CSV table of C-alpha atoms in Angstrom, one decimal:
chain,number,residue,atom,x,y,z
A,4,MET,CA,19.7,-11.4,7.8
A,5,MET,CA,16.9,-9.9,6.9
A,6,GLU,CA,14.5,-12.3,6.9
A,7,PHE,CA,14.9,-12.1,10.8
A,8,ILE,CA,13.6,-8.4,10.4
A,9,VAL,CA,10.3,-9.4,8.5
A,10,ILE,CA,8.9,-11.2,11.5
A,11,PRO,CA,8.7,-9.0,14.0
A,12,ILE,CA,7.2,-6.4,11.1
A,13,LEU,CA,5.1,-8.8,9.9
A,14,ALA,CA,3.7,-10.4,13.6
A,15,LEU,CA,3.1,-6.7,14.3
A,16,LEU,CA,1.5,-5.5,11.5
A,17,PHE,CA,-1.1,-8.2,12.1
A,18,ALA,CA,-1.3,-7.4,15.9
A,19,THR,CA,-2.2,-3.4,14.5
A,20,ALA,CA,-4.5,-5.0,12.0
A,21,ILE,CA,-6.6,-6.9,14.7
A,22,THR,CA,-6.2,-4.1,17.1
A,23,VAL,CA,-7.9,-1.9,15.1
A,24,ALA,CA,-10.8,-4.1,13.9
A,25,VAL,CA,-12.2,-4.6,18.2
A,26,ILE,CA,-10.6,-1.6,19.4
A,27,ARG,CA,-13.8,1.1,20.1
A,28,ASN,CA,-12.6,4.0,20.5
A,29,LEU,CA,-12.3,5.6,17.0
A,30,TRP,CA,-9.6,8.0,18.6
A,31,ALA,CA,-7.4,4.7,19.3
A,32,ALA,CA,-8.2,3.0,15.9
A,33,VAL,CA,-7.1,6.7,13.9
A,34,MET,CA,-3.9,6.6,15.7
A,35,PHE,CA,-3.3,2.7,15.2
A,36,THR,CA,-4.0,3.2,11.4
A,37,GLY,CA,-0.9,5.3,11.6
A,38,ILE,CA,0.8,2.7,13.0
A,39,TYR,CA,0.3,0.5,10.2
A,40,SER,CA,0.6,2.4,7.7
A,41,PHE,CA,4.5,3.3,9.1
A,42,LEU,CA,4.9,-1.3,9.6
A,43,GLY,CA,3.7,-1.3,6.2
A,44,ALA,CA,6.3,1.6,5.1
A,45,SER,CA,8.9,-0.2,7.0
A,46,TRP,CA,8.2,-3.7,5.5
A,47,MET,CA,8.4,-2.3,2.0
A,48,LEU,CA,11.7,-0.9,2.2
A,49,ILE,CA,12.9,-4.1,3.0
A,50,LEU,CA,11.3,-5.0,-0.1
A,51,ASP,CA,13.4,-2.7,-2.0
A,52,ALA,CA,10.8,-0.3,-2.6
A,53,PRO,CA,12.0,2.6,-1.0
A,54,ASP,CA,10.2,5.3,-3.6
A,55,VAL,CA,7.3,3.5,-2.2
A,56,ALA,CA,7.9,3.0,1.0
A,57,PHE,CA,8.5,7.1,1.5
A,58,THR,CA,5.5,7.8,0.4
A,59,GLU,CA,3.5,5.6,2.4
A,60,ALA,CA,5.3,7.0,5.6
A,61,ALA,CA,4.3,10.6,4.4
A,62,VAL,CA,0.9,10.4,2.9
A,63,GLY,CA,-0.6,6.9,4.4
A,64,ALA,CA,0.7,7.2,8.5
A,65,GLY,CA,0.9,11.8,7.8
A,66,VAL,CA,-1.8,12.9,5.8
A,67,SER,CA,-4.7,10.5,6.5
A,68,THR,CA,-3.9,10.3,10.0
A,69,ILE,CA,-3.9,13.8,10.0
A,70,LEU,CA,-7.4,14.0,7.5
A,71,MET,CA,-9.0,11.5,10.5
A,72,LEU,CA,-7.8,13.7,13.2
A,73,ALA,CA,-9.5,16.3,11.8
A,74,THR,CA,-12.7,14.7,11.0
A,75,LEU,CA,-12.9,13.5,14.4
A,76,SER,CA,-12.4,16.5,16.0
A,77,LEU,CA,-15.5,18.1,13.5
A,78,VAL,CA,-17.6,14.9,14.0
A,79,PRO,CA,-18.2,14.7,18.2
A,80,ARG,CA,-20.9,12.0,18.2
A,81,SER,CA,-23.5,14.3,20.2
A,82,SER,CA,-24.0,17.5,19.1
A,83,ARG,CA,-25.1,18.6,22.4
A,84,LYS,CA,-22.3,18.0,24.1
A,85,ARG,CA,-20.2,19.9,21.7
A,86,GLY,CA,-18.7,22.3,24.4
A,87,SER,CA,-17.0,19.6,26.5
A,88,ILE,CA,-16.0,16.6,24.4
A,89,SER,CA,-15.0,13.9,26.4
A,90,ASN,CA,-13.7,10.1,25.1
A,91,SER,CA,-16.4,8.8,25.4
A,92,ASP,CA,-18.1,10.2,22.2
A,93,PHE,CA,-16.0,8.4,20.2
A,94,GLU,CA,-16.8,5.2,21.3
A,95,THR,CA,-17.8,3.1,18.6
A,96,LYS,CA,-21.1,0.7,19.3
A,97,ASP,CA,-20.6,-3.1,19.2
A,98,PRO,CA,-21.9,-4.5,16.1
A,99,PRO,CA,-24.6,-6.5,16.7
A,100,ARG,CA,-23.3,-10.6,16.7
A,101,ARG,CA,-25.7,-11.4,13.9
A,102,ARG,CA,-24.1,-9.2,11.8
A,103,VAL,CA,-20.6,-10.4,13.1
A,104,ILE,CA,-20.7,-14.0,12.5
A,105,SER,CA,-22.2,-12.9,9.2
A,106,SER,CA,-19.1,-10.9,8.3
A,107,LEU,CA,-16.6,-13.3,9.8
A,108,LEU,CA,-18.0,-15.8,7.3
A,109,VAL,CA,-18.1,-13.5,4.5
A,110,VAL,CA,-14.5,-13.0,5.2
A,111,ILE,CA,-13.5,-16.2,5.5
A,112,GLY,CA,-14.7,-17.7,2.3
A,113,THR,CA,-12.9,-14.5,0.7
A,114,GLY,CA,-10.1,-15.1,2.4
A,115,ALA,CA,-10.2,-18.7,1.7
A,116,MET,CA,-10.9,-18.5,-2.1
A,117,LEU,CA,-7.6,-15.7,-2.5
A,118,ILE,CA,-5.7,-18.1,-0.6
A,119,TYR,CA,-6.7,-20.9,-3.0
A,120,GLY,CA,-5.9,-18.2,-6.2
A,121,THR,CA,-2.3,-18.0,-4.8
A,122,LEU,CA,-1.9,-21.5,-5.0
A,123,ASP,CA,-0.5,-21.1,-8.3
A,124,MET,CA,1.2,-17.6,-8.2
A,125,PRO,CA,5.2,-17.5,-8.4
A,126,LEU,CA,6.8,-17.8,-5.4
A,127,PHE,CA,8.1,-15.0,-3.8
A,128,GLY,CA,11.2,-13.6,-5.8
A,129,SER,CA,11.9,-15.5,-8.5
A,130,ALA,CA,13.2,-14.4,-11.3
A,131,ASP,CA,11.0,-16.0,-14.1
A,132,ALA,CA,7.9,-14.9,-12.5
A,133,ALA,CA,6.0,-12.9,-15.4
A,134,ILE,CA,6.6,-9.6,-14.2
A,135,GLN,CA,10.3,-9.7,-13.5
A,136,THR,CA,10.9,-10.7,-17.5
A,137,TYR,CA,9.5,-8.6,-20.0
A,138,PRO,CA,9.1,-4.2,-19.6
A,139,ALA,CA,11.5,-4.3,-16.3
A,140,PRO,CA,15.1,-4.8,-17.5
A,141,SER,CA,14.2,-2.7,-20.3
A,142,PHE,CA,13.2,0.0,-18.6
A,143,ILE,CA,15.9,-0.5,-15.8
A,144,GLU,CA,18.0,-0.3,-19.2
A,145,LYS,CA,17.4,2.6,-21.2
A,146,SER,CA,16.9,5.1,-18.3
A,147,GLN,CA,20.3,5.1,-17.8
A,148,THR,CA,21.4,6.5,-21.6
A,149,GLU,CA,17.8,7.9,-22.7
A,150,MET,CA,17.2,10.6,-19.8
A,151,GLY,CA,19.5,13.4,-20.7
A,152,GLU,CA,23.2,13.0,-20.4
A,153,HIS,CA,23.6,10.7,-17.5
A,154,GLY,CA,20.7,9.3,-17.0
A,155,LEU,CA,18.7,8.9,-14.2
A,156,PRO,CA,19.7,7.2,-11.5
A,157,ASN,CA,16.3,6.2,-9.5
A,158,VAL,CA,14.4,4.1,-12.4
A,159,VAL,CA,11.1,4.9,-10.5
A,160,THR,CA,11.4,8.3,-11.0
A,161,ALA,CA,12.1,7.8,-14.7
A,162,VAL,CA,9.3,5.6,-15.2
A,163,LEU,CA,7.3,7.8,-12.8
A,164,ALA,CA,7.4,10.8,-14.8
A,165,SER,CA,8.8,10.2,-18.1
A,166,TYR,CA,8.0,6.7,-19.8
A,167,ARG,CA,4.2,7.0,-18.1
A,168,GLY,CA,4.5,10.8,-17.4
A,169,TYR,CA,0.4,10.5,-18.7
A,170,ASP,CA,-0.7,8.0,-15.9
A,171,THR,CA,0.9,10.9,-13.3
A,172,LEU,CA,-1.0,13.6,-14.8
A,173,GLY,CA,-4.0,12.2,-14.7
A,174,GLU,CA,-3.2,11.6,-11.3
A,175,THR,CA,-2.3,14.9,-10.6
A,176,ALA,CA,-6.1,15.5,-12.3
A,177,VAL,CA,-7.8,12.7,-9.8
A,178,ILE,CA,-6.0,15.2,-6.9
A,179,PHE,CA,-7.5,18.0,-8.7
A,180,THR,CA,-11.2,16.6,-8.4
A,181,ALA,CA,-10.7,15.2,-5.0
A,182,GLY,CA,-10.0,19.0,-4.1
A,183,ILE,CA,-12.9,20.2,-5.5
A,184,ALA,CA,-15.2,17.7,-4.9
A,185,VAL,CA,-14.2,18.2,-1.0
A,186,LEU,CA,-14.5,22.6,-1.0
A,187,LEU,CA,-18.0,22.7,-2.9
A,188,ILE,CA,-19.5,19.3,0.1
A,189,LEU,CA,-17.8,21.4,3.3
A,190,ARG,CA,-18.6,24.7,1.7
A,191,LYS,CA,-20.7,26.9,3.8
A,192,ASN,CA,-23.8,27.1,2.5
A,193,LYS,CA,-26.5,29.1,4.5
A,194,ALA,CA,-29.8,27.2,2.3
A,195,SER,CA,-28.7,23.8,3.8
A,196,ASP,CA,-27.1,25.2,6.7
A,197,GLU,CA,-31.0,25.9,7.5
A,198,ILE,CA,-32.4,23.2,6.1
A,199,GLY,CA,-30.2,20.4,8.2
A,200,ALA,CA,-30.9,22.8,11.6
A,201,GLY,CA,-34.5,21.9,10.9
A,202,GLN,CA,-33.8,18.5,10.0
A,203,SER,CA,-32.4,17.9,13.4
A,204,GLU,CA,-34.4,19.7,15.6
A,205,VAL,CA,-37.6,17.7,14.0
A,206,THR,CA,-35.6,14.5,14.6
A,207,SER,CA,-34.4,15.1,18.2
B,12,MET,CA,4.0,-28.7,-0.8
B,13,THR,CA,7.4,-28.1,-0.2
B,14,PRO,CA,8.7,-26.0,2.8
B,15,GLU,CA,10.2,-24.2,-0.5
B,16,THR,CA,6.8,-23.4,-1.7
B,17,PHE,CA,5.1,-22.5,1.2
B,18,PHE,CA,8.2,-19.5,2.5
B,19,GLY,CA,7.6,-18.5,-1.5
B,20,LEU,CA,3.8,-18.6,-1.0
B,21,PHE,CA,3.4,-17.3,2.4
B,22,ASN,CA,4.3,-13.1,1.8
B,23,TYR,CA,1.1,-13.4,0.0
B,24,TRP,CA,-0.5,-15.0,2.5
B,25,ILE,CA,0.0,-12.6,4.9
B,26,VAL,CA,-1.3,-10.2,2.9
B,27,ILE,CA,-4.1,-12.3,2.0
B,28,CYS,CA,-4.9,-12.1,6.1
B,29,LEU,CA,-4.3,-8.3,6.3
B,30,MET,CA,-6.4,-7.7,3.4
B,31,MET,CA,-9.1,-9.8,5.3
B,32,THR,CA,-9.2,-7.8,8.6
B,33,GLY,CA,-9.5,-4.3,6.8
B,34,PHE,CA,-12.3,-6.2,4.8
B,35,TYR,CA,-13.6,-7.4,7.4
B,36,ILE,CA,-13.4,-4.1,9.6
B,37,VAL,CA,-15.4,-2.3,6.2
B,38,ILE,CA,-18.6,-5.2,6.1
B,39,SER,CA,-18.6,-5.0,10.1
B,40,SER,CA,-18.8,-1.9,11.4
B,41,GLY,CA,-21.8,0.4,11.8
B,42,ASN,CA,-19.6,3.6,11.9
B,43,LEU,CA,-18.6,5.2,8.8
B,44,ILE,CA,-15.0,6.9,10.3
B,45,LYS,CA,-14.6,3.4,11.1
B,46,THR,CA,-15.8,1.9,7.9
B,47,VAL,CA,-12.8,4.4,6.1
B,48,ILE,CA,-10.2,3.3,8.9
B,49,GLY,CA,-11.1,-0.4,6.9
B,50,LEU,CA,-11.0,0.8,3.7
B,51,ASN,CA,-7.4,2.4,4.4
B,52,ILE,CA,-6.3,-0.9,5.8
B,53,PHE,CA,-7.6,-2.7,2.8
B,54,GLN,CA,-5.8,-0.2,0.6
B,55,THR,CA,-2.5,-0.5,2.3
B,56,SER,CA,-2.1,-4.1,2.0
B,57,VAL,CA,-3.4,-3.8,-1.5
B,58,PHE,CA,0.2,-1.9,-2.1
B,59,LEU,CA,2.3,-4.9,0.1
B,60,LEU,CA,0.5,-7.3,-2.2
B,61,TYR,CA,2.2,-5.4,-5.7
B,62,ILE,CA,5.4,-4.7,-3.4
B,63,THR,CA,5.8,-8.3,-2.7
B,64,MET,CA,5.4,-9.6,-6.1
B,65,GLY,CA,8.2,-7.1,-7.6
B,66,LYS,CA,10.7,-7.9,-5.0
B,67,LEU,CA,13.4,-10.6,-6.8
B,68,THR,CA,16.0,-12.4,-4.7
B,69,ASP,CA,18.9,-14.1,-5.7
B,70,PRO,CA,21.1,-16.8,-4.0
B,71,VAL,CA,24.1,-15.0,-5.0
B,72,LYS,CA,23.8,-11.8,-6.3
B,73,ARG,CA,23.0,-8.8,-4.3
B,74,VAL,CA,19.4,-7.5,-5.2
B,75,THR,CA,18.6,-3.5,-4.4
B,76,ALA,CA,16.0,-1.0,-5.0
B,77,PRO,CA,15.7,0.3,-9.0
B,78,ILE,CA,17.9,3.2,-8.1
B,79,LEU,CA,21.6,2.2,-10.2
B,80,GLU,CA,24.8,2.5,-8.5
B,81,GLY,CA,27.6,3.9,-10.0
B,82,GLY,CA,25.4,7.9,-9.6
B,83,HIS,CA,26.4,11.6,-11.1
B,84,GLY,CA,30.4,10.7,-10.7
B,85,ASP,CA,30.9,8.4,-13.6
B,86,SER,CA,31.5,9.4,-16.9
B,87,HIS,CA,29.3,8.8,-20.1
B,88,GLY,CA,30.6,6.3,-21.4
B,89,ASP,CA,31.1,4.0,-18.1
B,90,HIS,CA,27.6,4.4,-17.2
B,91,SER,CA,26.3,2.5,-20.8
B,92,ALA,CA,28.9,-0.5,-20.5
B,93,HIS,CA,27.7,-1.1,-16.6
B,94,GLY,CA,24.0,-0.7,-18.4
B,95,GLU,CA,24.7,-3.5,-20.9
B,96,HIS,CA,26.5,-5.7,-18.4
B,97,VAL,CA,23.5,-5.1,-16.2
B,98,ALA,CA,21.5,-6.0,-18.8
B,99,GLN,CA,23.5,-9.1,-20.2
B,100,VAL,CA,23.6,-10.5,-16.7
B,101,SER,CA,20.0,-10.1,-16.1
B,102,PHE,CA,18.8,-11.6,-19.5
B,103,GLU,CA,20.7,-14.6,-18.7
B,104,GLU,CA,19.6,-15.0,-15.5
B,105,HIS,CA,16.5,-15.1,-17.0
B,106,ALA,CA,17.2,-17.6,-19.7
B,107,SER,CA,18.8,-19.7,-17.6
B,108,GLU,CA,16.4,-23.0,-16.6
B,109,GLN,CA,17.7,-24.2,-14.1
B,110,LEU,CA,18.7,-21.8,-10.9
B,111,HIS,CA,22.1,-23.7,-10.7
B,112,ASP,CA,23.5,-22.8,-13.6
B,113,ALA,CA,22.9,-19.1,-12.7
B,114,VAL,CA,24.6,-19.8,-9.8
B,115,LYS,CA,27.7,-21.3,-11.5
B,116,HIS,CA,27.7,-18.6,-14.0
B,117,ALA,CA,27.9,-16.1,-10.9
B,118,HIS,CA,30.6,-18.4,-9.1
B,119,ALA,CA,32.7,-17.8,-12.6
B,120,ASP,CA,32.3,-14.5,-12.1
B,121,LEU,CA,33.0,-13.6,-9.0
B,122,SER,CA,36.4,-16.3,-9.2
B,123,GLU,CA,37.3,-13.8,-12.4
B,124,ALA,CA,36.9,-11.2,-10.3
B,125,GLY,CA,39.6,-12.2,-7.4
B,126,HIS,CA,42.0,-12.4,-10.3
B,127,GLY,CA,41.4,-10.0,-12.2
B,128,GLY,CA,42.0,-7.3,-9.6
B,129,ALA,CA,40.3,-3.1,-9.7
B,130,GLU,CA,39.4,-2.7,-12.8
B,131,HIS,CA,37.5,-5.8,-13.3
B,132,ALA,CA,35.4,-4.7,-9.5
B,133,HIS,CA,33.4,-2.6,-10.5
B,134,GLU,CA,31.9,-4.7,-13.3
B,135,VAL,CA,32.0,-7.6,-11.3
B,136,ALA,CA,30.1,-6.3,-8.3
B,137,GLU,CA,26.9,-6.2,-10.7
B,138,VAL,CA,23.7,-6.2,-8.6
B,139,LEU,CA,20.5,-6.8,-9.7
B,140,TYR,CA,17.2,-5.1,-9.6
B,141,SER,CA,13.9,-5.1,-7.9
B,142,ASN,CA,11.4,-4.6,-10.2
B,143,PRO,CA,10.4,-0.6,-10.2
B,144,LEU,CA,6.9,-1.0,-11.9
B,145,PRO,CA,4.8,-1.7,-8.8
B,146,SER,CA,6.7,0.7,-6.9
B,147,VAL,CA,5.7,3.1,-9.5
B,148,LEU,CA,1.7,2.3,-10.1
B,149,MET,CA,1.4,2.1,-5.5
B,150,LEU,CA,2.8,5.2,-6.0
B,151,THR,CA,0.0,6.3,-8.0
B,152,ALA,CA,-2.7,4.0,-6.1
B,153,ILE,CA,-1.5,6.2,-2.7
B,154,VAL,CA,-1.6,9.6,-4.0
B,155,VAL,CA,-5.1,8.5,-5.5
B,156,GLY,CA,-6.4,7.0,-2.5
B,157,ILE,CA,-5.5,9.6,-0.2
B,158,ALA,CA,-7.6,11.6,-2.8
B,159,THR,CA,-10.3,9.3,-2.1
B,160,THR,CA,-10.1,9.2,1.6
B,161,ALA,CA,-10.5,13.4,2.1
B,162,LEU,CA,-13.5,12.7,-0.1
B,163,ALA,CA,-14.9,10.5,1.8
B,164,LEU,CA,-14.2,12.1,5.5
B,165,ALA,CA,-15.2,15.6,3.9
B,166,LEU,CA,-18.7,13.6,3.3
B,167,ILE,CA,-18.7,12.3,6.5
B,168,VAL,CA,-18.3,15.3,8.2
B,169,ARG,CA,-21.6,17.3,5.9
B,170,ILE,CA,-23.8,13.7,6.5
B,171,ARG,CA,-22.8,14.9,10.4
B,172,GLU,CA,-23.9,18.5,10.0
B,173,ASP,CA,-27.2,16.6,8.7
B,174,TYR,CA,-27.9,13.9,10.8
B,175,GLY,CA,-26.1,14.7,14.0
B,176,THR,CA,-24.3,10.8,14.2
B,177,ILE,CA,-22.0,8.6,12.3
B,178,GLU,CA,-23.5,5.3,12.8
B,179,GLU,CA,-25.2,3.9,10.4
B,180,ASP,CA,-28.5,2.5,12.0
B,181,GLU,CA,-29.1,5.6,13.6
B,182,ILE,CA,-29.3,7.4,10.0
B,183,LEU,CA,-31.3,4.7,8.4
B,184,GLU,CA,-33.7,4.7,11.4
B,185,LEU,CA,-33.8,8.7,11.0
B,186,ASP,CA,-34.2,8.2,6.7
B,187,LYS,CA,-37.4,6.1,7.7
B,188,GLU,CA,-38.8,9.1,10.0
B,189,LEU,CA,-38.4,11.3,7.5
B,190,GLN,CA,-40.7,9.1,4.9
């Protein structure tokens, strides 16, 4: 039964990705990205990865959409119209025809190579694939007895928080660094503001 | 190419198409925000690729997410016995050279369940779990991805403050004029 749910989800995923590629309005593109993330999360749920699905729905569709909308509200296209932002301020320009053709060629070439690379990959869901044989069964087996008295039912949590805890520590370090960097970049710096104002006066 | 191979590899191909759509947005679009959107789509497709690889299917047994069944209600002894059983089953699964052997074995299990009654029911209703490792790695990747997205968007806001535009060609022209 699951197979039949997958088909519309995949079709919608594909349609959303194409729409984002061709649509010119940035607001719409951001919203379609959120939809894409939600559809991806639905597929992950069917593929037995509920933890990733939740995170993708919360972070990919939620936080990242909010960040992009916030950026859009800070970046109207022309500074003179700051008082009245209209929808047309967020239209992107169509790329020149030469660029479209050359990027299509690059993308098709890369895609063909990747598809050639999949030809000797293990088939979907096969139990004798390398990924299924070595570390995963022992994680499932051991996390029941090693995590306290009753074990930890969610193996993903057990691996994330304990067996690969240093990974998670590094991840928080990355988040911390990114947060500091964003604060430093966006900090209102008077000196650089004056330089920036001077530049835009010169160029406009 | 047999239909079996086709459907076995179909998921990878879908994911590659999605990935290439994201790649196309990144390299063709001159708008910086659109580029970040393309990167996000590429990223989500990579998550899907890994999650697809971790999924396990089985013709007979139930395959479910790596959240162990039995919960907290069971006693400790029950838990470990259950665990050994699952491990043993998955070992046999991997060791069997042909799928048919596994199917026969599972059928035997099932008929045994019919005769064994309620005592065996818990053990025979064993399930296989999909691979937890891709989930773990992708959780980390999602969170790191949002960090890089935030950084990129902050840079875009900063670029807009200095250049007054977020179109790549206009920024390059302004740079030329300044030189």
